[in-house]
Coordinates of C-alpha atoms and ligand atoms in Angstrom, one line a residue:
X1 CA 50.4 80.6 110.7
X2 CA 53.0 82.2 108.9
X3 CA 56.9 81.2 109.4
X4 CA 59.7 82.4 107.9
X5 CA 61.1 79.8 105.2
X6 CA 64.3 78.5 105.2
X7 CA 67.0 79.4 102.6
X8 CA 65.3 78.6 99.1
X9 CA 66.5 77.4 96.1
X10 CA 68.2 79.7 93.3
X11 CA 65.3 80.5 91.3
X12 CA 63.0 81.2 94.1
X13 CA 65.2 83.4 95.7
X14 CA 65.4 85.3 92.9
X15 CA 61.8 85.4 92.3
X16 CA 61.9 86.7 96.0
X17 CA 64.7 89.3 95.3
X18 CA 62.8 90.2 92.0
X19 CA 59.7 91.2 94.4
X20 CA 61.8 92.9 96.7
X21 CA 59.7 96.2 95.9
X22 CA 57.1 94.5 97.8
X23 CA 58.8 93.7 100.6
X24 CA 59.9 97.4 100.9
X25 CA 56.4 98.9 100.0
X26 CA 55.1 97.0 102.9
X27 CA 57.6 98.2 105.6
X28 CA 56.2 101.6 104.3
X29 CA 52.7 100.8 104.7
X30 CA 53.2 99.4 108.2
X31 CA 55.5 102.4 109.0
X32 CA 53.1 104.9 107.8
X33 CA 50.1 103.3 108.9
X34 CA 51.7 103.2 112.5
X35 CA 51.2 99.1 112.7
X36 CA 54.2 98.6 114.9
X37 CA 52.9 101.6 117.5
X38 CA 49.6 99.9 117.6
X39 CA 50.8 96.5 118.8
X40 CA 52.0 96.1 122.1
X41 CA 53.1 93.3 124.3
X42 CA 50.0 91.4 124.2
X43 CA 49.1 89.5 120.8
X44 CA 46.8 91.3 118.9
X45 CA 44.3 90.0 116.2
X46 CA 44.2 91.7 112.5
X47 CA 41.0 93.1 113.5
X48 CA 42.1 94.7 116.8
X49 CA 45.0 96.6 115.2
X50 CA 42.4 97.4 112.1
X51 CA 40.7 99.5 114.5
X52 CA 43.7 101.0 116.1
X53 CA 45.1 102.1 112.9
X54 CA 42.1 103.0 111.0
X55 CA 42.1 100.2 108.1
X56 CA 40.1 97.5 106.7
X57 CA 41.0 94.1 108.5
X58 CA 41.5 92.0 105.9
X59 CA 43.8 94.0 103.7
X60 CA 45.8 94.4 107.0
X61 CA 46.3 90.8 107.7
X62 CA 47.2 90.5 104.4
X63 CA 50.1 93.1 105.0
X64 CA 51.0 91.4 108.1
X65 CA 51.3 88.0 106.7
X66 CA 53.6 89.4 104.0
X67 CA 55.8 91.1 106.5
X68 CA 56.0 87.9 108.9
X69 CA 57.2 85.9 106.2
X70 CA 60.4 88.3 106.4
X71 CA 60.7 88.3 110.2
X72 CA 58.9 91.6 111.0
X73 CA 56.1 91.0 113.0
X74 CA 55.0 86.9 113.8
X75 CA 52.2 85.1 113.6
X76 CA 50.9 83.1 116.8
X77 CA 49.0 79.7 116.1
X78 CA 45.7 81.3 116.6
X79 CA 45.9 83.9 113.9
X80 CA 47.2 86.5 116.0
X81 CA 50.4 88.8 115.9
X82 CA 53.1 89.7 117.7
X83 CA 56.3 91.7 117.6
X84 CA 59.4 90.7 116.7
X85 CA 63.1 92.4 117.3
X86 CA 62.6 93.9 113.7
X87 CA 59.0 94.8 113.9
X88 CA 59.5 96.6 117.0
X89 CA 62.6 98.9 115.5
X90 CA 59.5 100.4 113.1
X91 CA 57.9 101.7 116.6
X92 CA 58.5 105.3 116.6
X93 CA 59.3 105.4 120.9
X94 CA 62.1 102.5 120.6
X95 CA 65.2 103.3 121.0
X96 CA 67.2 103.1 117.5
X97 CA 63.9 103.2 116.0
X98 CA 64.4 102.6 112.0
X99 CA 60.8 104.3 111.2
X100 CA 62.5 107.4 109.9
X101 CA 64.8 105.5 108.0
X102 CA 62.9 103.3 106.4
X103 CA 60.3 106.0 105.2
X104 CA 63.1 107.9 103.9
X105 CA 64.3 105.0 102.0
X106 CA 61.0 104.2 100.3
X107 CA 59.9 108.0 100.0
X108 CA 58.1 108.4 96.5
X109 CA 60.8 110.0 94.8
X110 CA 62.9 106.6 94.9
X111 CA 60.2 104.9 93.2
X112 CA 60.4 107.2 90.0
X113 CA 64.2 106.7 90.6
X114 CA 64.7 103.2 90.6
X115 CA 63.2 102.4 87.1
X116 CA 65.9 104.4 85.8
X117 CA 69.1 102.8 87.4
X118 CA 70.3 101.4 84.0
X119 CA 70.3 104.9 82.4
X120 CA 72.3 105.9 85.5
X121 CA 74.7 102.9 85.6
X122 CA 74.8 103.8 81.7
X123 CA 75.7 107.6 82.0
X124 CA 77.3 107.7 85.5
X125 CA 74.7 110.3 86.3
X126 CA 72.1 111.1 88.5
X127 CA 68.6 110.7 87.1
X128 CA 67.2 113.8 89.2
X129 CA 67.1 116.8 86.6
X130 CA 65.5 114.4 84.1
X131 CA 62.9 113.7 86.5
X132 CA 62.1 116.9 88.5
X133 CA 64.2 119.7 86.2
X134 CA 66.4 120.2 89.5
X135 CA 68.9 118.6 91.5
X136 CA 67.8 116.6 94.7
X137 CA 68.0 119.0 97.5
X138 CA 66.2 121.8 95.6
X139 CA 63.5 119.3 94.8
X140 CA 63.4 118.2 98.5
X141 CA 63.4 121.8 100.1
X142 CA 61.6 123.2 97.1
X143 CA 58.8 120.9 96.2
X144 CA 58.7 117.9 98.6
X145 CA 58.3 119.4 102.4
X146 CA 57.2 116.2 103.5
X147 CA 60.0 114.4 102.5
X148 CA 61.9 117.2 103.5
X149 CA 60.9 116.2 106.7
X150 CA 61.4 112.9 106.7
X151 CA 64.8 113.4 105.4
X152 CA 65.7 115.4 108.4
X153 CA 64.1 113.1 110.7
X154 CA 66.1 109.8 109.3
X155 CA 69.5 111.6 109.4
X156 CA 68.4 112.4 113.1
X157 CA 67.6 109.1 114.2
X158 CA 70.9 108.0 112.0
X159 CA 72.7 110.4 113.7
X160 CA 71.4 109.5 117.2
X161 CA 72.7 106.3 116.7
X162 CA 75.8 107.1 115.8
X163 CA 76.4 110.0 118.0
X164 CA 77.3 108.5 121.0
X165 CA 79.8 106.1 119.4
X166 CA 81.4 108.7 118.2
X167 CA 81.3 111.0 121.2
X168 CA 82.9 107.8 122.8
X169 CA 85.3 107.5 120.0
X170 CA 86.8 111.1 119.2
X171 CA 89.0 112.7 122.0
X172 CA 88.5 116.0 122.3
X173 CA 90.1 116.9 125.2
X174 CA 91.6 120.4 125.3
X175 CA 89.9 121.3 122.0
X176 CA 88.3 124.7 122.3
X177 CA 86.0 124.6 119.1
X178 CA 84.4 122.1 116.9
X179 CA 82.5 122.4 113.4
X180 CA 80.0 119.8 112.0
X181 CA 79.8 120.7 108.2
X182 CA 76.4 119.5 106.7
X183 CA 75.7 118.4 110.6
X184 CA 72.1 117.9 109.6
X185 CA 70.1 119.1 112.8
X186 CA 73.4 118.8 115.1
X187 CA 72.5 115.5 116.7
X188 CA 76.6 114.8 116.5
X189 CA 77.3 118.3 117.6
X190 CA 74.9 118.5 120.4
X191 CA 76.5 115.0 121.7
X192 CA 79.8 116.5 121.4
X193 CA 78.8 119.6 123.6
X194 CA 77.2 117.5 126.0
X195 CA 80.2 115.1 126.9
X196 CA 82.6 118.3 127.0
X197 CA 81.3 121.3 129.0
X198 CA 83.5 123.7 128.0
X199 CA 83.7 123.5 123.8
X200 CA 82.1 125.6 121.3
X201 CA 80.6 124.1 118.4
X202 CA 79.2 125.3 114.8
X203 CA 76.4 124.0 113.0
X204 CA 76.7 124.7 109.2
X205 CA 74.0 122.9 106.9
X206 CA 71.2 124.6 104.0
X207 CA 69.0 127.5 105.3
X208 CA 65.9 125.2 105.7
X209 CA 68.0 122.3 107.5
X210 CA 69.7 124.9 110.5
X211 CA 66.5 126.5 110.7
X212 CA 65.1 123.5 112.4
X213 CA 67.9 122.4 114.6
X214 CA 68.1 119.8 117.3
X215 CA 66.0 121.5 120.7
X216 CA 69.2 121.5 122.9
X217 CA 70.7 124.3 119.9
X218 CA 67.7 126.4 119.5
X219 CA 67.5 129.9 121.3
X220 CA 66.6 129.1 124.9
X221 CA 68.0 125.1 124.6
X222 CA 70.2 124.0 127.0
X223 CA 73.6 124.2 124.7
X224 CA 72.2 127.2 122.7
X225 CA 74.7 129.4 124.6
X226 CA 77.6 127.6 122.8
X227 CA 76.0 126.8 119.2
X228 CA 76.5 128.9 116.4
X229 CA 74.3 128.3 113.5
X230 CA 75.6 128.9 110.3
X231 CA 73.2 128.6 107.2
X232 CA 75.2 128.1 104.2
X233 CA 76.3 125.9 101.2
X234 CA 79.8 124.0 102.1
X235 CA 80.7 123.9 98.4
X236 CA 80.7 127.8 97.9
X237 CA 82.0 128.9 101.6
X238 CA 82.5 127.1 105.0
X239 CA 83.1 130.7 106.8
X240 CA 84.1 128.9 110.1
X241 CA 87.4 128.6 112.1
X242 CA 87.5 125.7 114.5
X243 CA 90.1 123.2 115.8
X244 CA 88.0 120.3 114.6
X245 CA 85.7 120.3 111.6
X246 CA 83.3 116.9 111.3
X247 CA 82.3 115.6 107.8
X248 CA 80.0 113.1 108.4
X249 CA 77.9 111.4 105.5
X250 CA 78.5 114.0 103.0
X251 CA 81.3 113.2 100.7
X252 CA 78.6 110.7 98.9
X253 CA 78.0 113.4 96.3
X254 CA 79.7 114.4 93.3
X255 CA 83.1 114.4 93.3
X256 CA 83.5 118.1 92.1
X257 CA 81.3 118.6 95.4
X258 CA 83.8 116.7 97.6
X259 CA 86.4 118.6 96.2
X260 CA 85.1 122.2 96.5
X261 CA 84.3 121.2 100.2
X262 CA 87.5 119.8 101.2
X263 CA 89.3 122.8 99.3
X264 CA 87.0 125.3 101.7
X265 CA 88.0 123.3 104.9
X266 CA 91.4 123.6 104.2
X267 CA 90.9 127.6 103.4
X268 CA 88.9 128.2 106.6
X269 CA 91.0 126.0 108.6
X270 CA 94.2 126.9 110.4
X271 CA 97.4 125.1 109.9
X272 CA 97.4 121.9 111.9
X273 CA 93.4 121.6 112.3
X274 CA 92.1 118.2 112.7
X275 CA 89.4 117.1 109.9
X276 CA 87.6 114.1 111.0
X277 CA 85.5 112.3 107.9
X278 CA 83.2 109.7 108.9
X279 CA 81.4 107.6 106.2
X280 CA 80.2 104.4 105.6
X281 CA 82.5 101.9 103.1
X282 CA 81.3 99.7 100.7
X283 CA 84.7 97.7 101.2
X284 CA 85.8 96.3 104.9
X285 CA 82.2 96.8 106.3
X286 CA 79.9 94.1 107.8
X287 CA 76.8 96.0 106.6
X288 CA 77.8 95.5 102.6
X289 CA 73.8 94.6 101.4
X290 CA 72.4 98.4 102.8
X291 CA 75.5 99.8 102.0
X292 CA 75.9 98.9 98.1
X293 CA 72.1 99.8 98.0
X294 CA 72.6 103.3 99.4
X295 CA 75.5 103.5 97.0
X296 CA 73.2 103.1 94.1
X297 CA 70.6 105.5 95.6
X298 CA 73.1 107.9 95.8
X299 CA 73.9 107.5 92.2
X300 CA 70.6 108.1 91.3
X301 CA 69.6 110.9 93.2
X302 CA 73.0 113.4 93.4
X303 CA 75.1 111.4 91.2
X304 CA 77.1 110.5 94.3
X305 CA 78.5 107.0 95.8
X306 CA 79.5 105.3 99.2
X307 CA 83.3 105.2 99.0
X308 CA 85.7 102.4 99.2
X309 CA 88.3 103.0 102.2
X310 CA 91.1 103.7 99.1
X311 CA 88.7 105.8 97.0
X312 CA 88.0 108.1 100.2
X313 CA 91.8 108.3 101.2
X314 CA 92.4 109.2 97.7
X315 CA 90.2 112.6 97.6
X316 CA 91.3 113.6 101.3
X317 CA 94.9 113.4 99.8
X318 CA 94.4 114.9 96.3
X319 CA 92.5 117.9 98.5
X320 CA 95.7 118.4 100.1
X321 CA 94.7 116.5 103.6
X322 CA 97.1 114.6 106.0
X323 CA 95.3 111.5 106.2
X324 CA 95.9 109.8 109.9
X325 CA 94.5 107.0 111.7
X326 CA 91.3 105.4 110.6
X327 CA 89.2 104.6 113.2
X328 CA 86.1 102.0 113.3
X329 CA 83.4 103.8 114.9
X330 CA 81.0 100.8 114.7
X331 CA 80.1 98.0 112.6
X332 CA 78.8 100.6 109.9
X333 CA 80.8 103.5 110.0
X334 CA 84.6 104.3 109.8
X335 CA 86.3 107.8 111.0
X336 CA 89.4 108.7 109.0
X337 CA 91.4 111.4 111.2
X338 CA 93.0 113.9 109.0
X339 CA 95.1 117.2 109.5
X340 CA 95.5 120.6 107.7
X341 CA 99.1 120.7 106.7
X342 CA 101.1 123.5 108.0
Ligands
LIG1 C1 73.1 112.6 104.7 S1 73.1 113.9 105.5 C2 74.2 113.8 107.1 C3 73.6 114.8 107.9 C4 74.9 114.6 109.2 N1 76.3 115.2 108.5 C5 74.7 113.3 109.8 O1 75.6 112.3 109.6 O2 73.7 112.9 110.4 C6 74.0 115.3 104.3 C7 73.2 116.2 104.9 O3 74.1 117.2 104.1 C8 73.4 118.5 104.0 N2 73.8 119.0 102.7 C9 73.5 119.0 101.5 N3 74.2 119.8 100.7 C10 74.7 120.8 101.1 C11 75.3 121.5 101.3 N4 75.4 122.0 99.6 N5 75.6 122.5 102.0 C12 75.8 122.2 102.9 N6 75.2 121.0 104.1 C13 74.5 120.1 102.7 C14 72.4 118.0 103.9 O4 71.1 118.9 104.5 C15 72.0 117.0 105.2 O5 72.0 117.5 106.3

């Protein structure tokens, strides 16, 4: 039976960390094979699971054994496998599923980029141009359709998880219009429109993203009559007048893109408009291991960064926004309430 070992000695701990790629690859393989979806509430043998997910039983047992060491699936005394809280999160049908997040964080391009981390640390720049001859989002949308789809689904999953928290936190009473800039498929926007029946919304994102919005926002969808879909690049222009602008998990790229985006919001908005910037922080957060890893991935793919509270506030202030309250959305997100000056 595989058991999760207690905290090992430093040398073994380091050995385990060095093999972190094997753990990430094992999670990815399980997610792609649909192992968690195939395993129900009843313990199953590797042979039974292999039939369900179309693999060889021996290698599948090895995969499950490796994952069980991390508490992702568990092995019973008679050699069957059962779910754990973590393995259930790999199911597609589970509320707050992490299936697409796990795929997104282990997409093929990440395995090309990670070995160049020393290069990125030396230069302070992304490695995407060197690898693919173009920027990350161009690569994603022009050359990696499957990755783009995984990205959109991962963003929707994570938006869905935080959308309720954001809708619960933000008071939009009396607000007529809200715009989500770089709002992905529009899950946060849809949650806000559902909560406030008189609210009108705009979703601005890259053309290929707004072409495939949340079903509620599409033509014929329940919220379609109150939504405008605007394809565009927020660094070039934000042709949207709204009472409240939401900018969530966008200001993680290079500083020039942040500067241009905030300048475009201020240009588009009327004086006194609210700008709510929502981000994960690399300080003052209980999710440091995850956020600092994302910070390094952002350096590799877009030359970006997750911010500390101070670095984010300084960029908003430099852009000319008045920074007000900083609210805790949930254990991994903070919301910065800003105002466009008069
Ligand atoms: C990390 S995701 C965040 C999505 C969404 N705001 C959320 O929190 O779920 C970044 C989003 O920015 C969009 N994006 C990237 N570059 C953009 C640009 N230049 N103009 C507008 N949107 C952009 C991406 O398509 C993606 O939907």
